[in-house]
Short mmCIF file of C-alpha atoms in Angstrom, two decimals:
data_model
loop_
_atom_site.label_atom_id
_atom_site.label_comp_id
_atom_site.label_asym_id
_atom_site.label_seq_id
_atom_site.Cartn_x
_atom_site.Cartn_y
_atom_site.Cartn_z
CA MET A 1 1.95 -7.04 -3.29
CA PRO A 2 0.00 -8.99 -5.95
CA ALA A 3 -0.59 -7.12 -9.20
CA PHE A 4 -4.35 -6.97 -8.68
CA GLU A 5 -4.10 -5.05 -5.40
CA MET A 6 -4.18 -1.27 -5.33
CA THR A 7 -1.05 0.65 -4.52
CA ALA A 8 -1.08 3.12 -1.64
CA SER A 9 -1.53 6.05 -4.04
CA GLU A 10 -4.39 4.27 -5.84
CA GLN A 11 -5.97 3.51 -2.48
CA ALA A 12 -5.75 7.19 -1.60
CA GLU A 13 -7.17 8.28 -4.96
CA TYR A 14 -9.87 5.62 -5.53
CA GLY A 15 -10.21 3.76 -2.27
CA ASN A 16 -12.15 4.23 0.93
CA SER A 17 -11.09 7.84 1.27
CA LEU A 18 -13.69 8.99 -1.26
CA ASN A 19 -16.72 10.78 0.07
CA VAL A 20 -20.12 9.95 -1.39
CA TRP A 21 -19.97 12.77 -3.97
CA GLN A 22 -16.52 11.74 -5.17
CA ALA A 23 -17.68 8.13 -5.43
CA LEU A 24 -20.73 9.18 -7.44
CA ARG A 25 -18.53 11.27 -9.73
CA LEU A 26 -16.23 8.29 -10.28
CA LEU A 27 -19.21 6.03 -11.01
CA GLN A 28 -20.62 8.63 -13.41
CA ALA A 29 -17.31 8.87 -15.26
CA TRP A 30 -17.01 5.09 -15.66
CA HIS A 31 -20.71 4.30 -16.11
CA PRO A 32 -20.33 3.50 -19.83
CA LEU A 33 -18.07 0.60 -18.89
CA VAL A 34 -20.73 -0.71 -16.52
CA ALA A 35 -23.29 -0.40 -19.33
CA TYR A 36 -21.01 -2.40 -21.65
CA GLY A 37 -20.81 -5.06 -18.95
CA GLN A 38 -24.58 -5.21 -18.68
CA ARG A 39 -24.95 -5.57 -22.45
CA PHE A 40 -22.27 -8.28 -22.47
CA VAL A 41 -24.03 -10.32 -19.79
CA GLN A 42 -27.40 -10.03 -21.53
CA GLU A 43 -26.09 -11.02 -24.97
CA THR A 44 -26.19 -14.72 -25.86
CA ASP A 45 -24.43 -14.69 -29.24
CA PRO A 46 -20.65 -15.03 -28.77
CA TYR A 47 -19.87 -12.95 -31.87
CA LYS A 48 -22.07 -10.09 -30.66
CA LYS A 49 -20.33 -10.36 -27.29
CA SER A 50 -17.01 -9.84 -29.08
CA LEU A 51 -18.40 -6.65 -30.65
CA ILE A 52 -19.42 -5.37 -27.23
CA VAL A 53 -15.92 -6.11 -25.92
CA ALA A 54 -14.47 -4.26 -28.93
CA GLU A 55 -16.68 -1.22 -28.22
CA ALA A 56 -15.75 -1.28 -24.54
CA SER A 57 -12.06 -1.55 -25.45
CA GLU A 58 -12.37 1.47 -27.72
CA TRP A 59 -14.01 3.43 -24.91
CA VAL A 60 -11.34 2.45 -22.37
CA ALA A 61 -8.55 3.25 -24.85
CA SER A 62 -10.07 6.69 -25.41
CA LYS A 63 -9.68 7.41 -21.68
CA THR A 64 -5.87 7.23 -21.89
CA ASP A 65 -3.51 9.94 -23.12
CA ALA A 66 -1.81 7.54 -25.55
CA THR A 67 -2.94 7.47 -29.17
CA LEU A 68 -1.32 4.18 -30.12
CA ASP A 69 -3.81 2.13 -28.13
CA ASP A 70 -6.70 4.11 -29.64
CA GLN A 71 -5.49 3.30 -33.13
CA ALA A 72 -4.76 -0.37 -32.44
CA VAL A 73 -8.10 -1.02 -30.75
CA LYS A 74 -10.00 0.84 -33.49
CA LEU A 75 -8.31 -1.22 -36.20
CA LEU A 76 -9.14 -4.45 -34.39
CA ALA A 77 -12.73 -3.37 -33.75
CA ASP A 78 -13.14 -2.36 -37.40
CA LEU A 79 -11.84 -5.78 -38.44
CA LEU A 80 -14.28 -7.57 -36.11
CA ARG A 81 -17.21 -5.65 -37.61
CA THR A 82 -16.57 -7.07 -41.09
CA LYS A 83 -17.97 -10.35 -42.37
CA GLU A 84 -14.43 -11.76 -42.35
CA GLY A 85 -14.03 -10.69 -38.72
CA GLU A 86 -17.25 -12.44 -37.80
CA ASN A 87 -16.06 -15.56 -39.62
CA LEU A 88 -12.75 -15.43 -37.73
CA VAL A 89 -14.44 -15.09 -34.33
CA ARG A 90 -16.87 -17.90 -35.04
CA TRP A 91 -14.04 -20.13 -36.34
CA CYS A 92 -11.98 -19.47 -33.19
CA LEU A 93 -14.96 -20.35 -31.04
CA LEU A 94 -15.39 -23.62 -32.92
CA GLN A 95 -11.72 -24.44 -32.32
CA VAL A 96 -12.11 -23.82 -28.61
CA GLU A 97 -15.16 -26.07 -28.51
CA ALA A 98 -13.27 -28.78 -30.41
CA VAL A 99 -10.51 -28.78 -27.77
CA ARG A 100 -12.96 -29.21 -24.89
#
């Protein structure tokens, strides 16, 4: 089975077996991620898009039981919010454009 396909247990938990109330509850729980996606699509500045991705990553990391991912994502997001982080993102984008 390809990695992107749901396992049988995931299918049972999140798949077609959900009734409408369970599906609404799942959507409600993950709505912030949808909102991040909407903000990302509406934003035109690539650096600001990276900040939205950082915020979304922090939110997703907070949904896990592990603390290591919370710390790593927070450190990266904090770095991106600095002037040096902005310079790094913009420099990387220029390098990608230069390769095209």
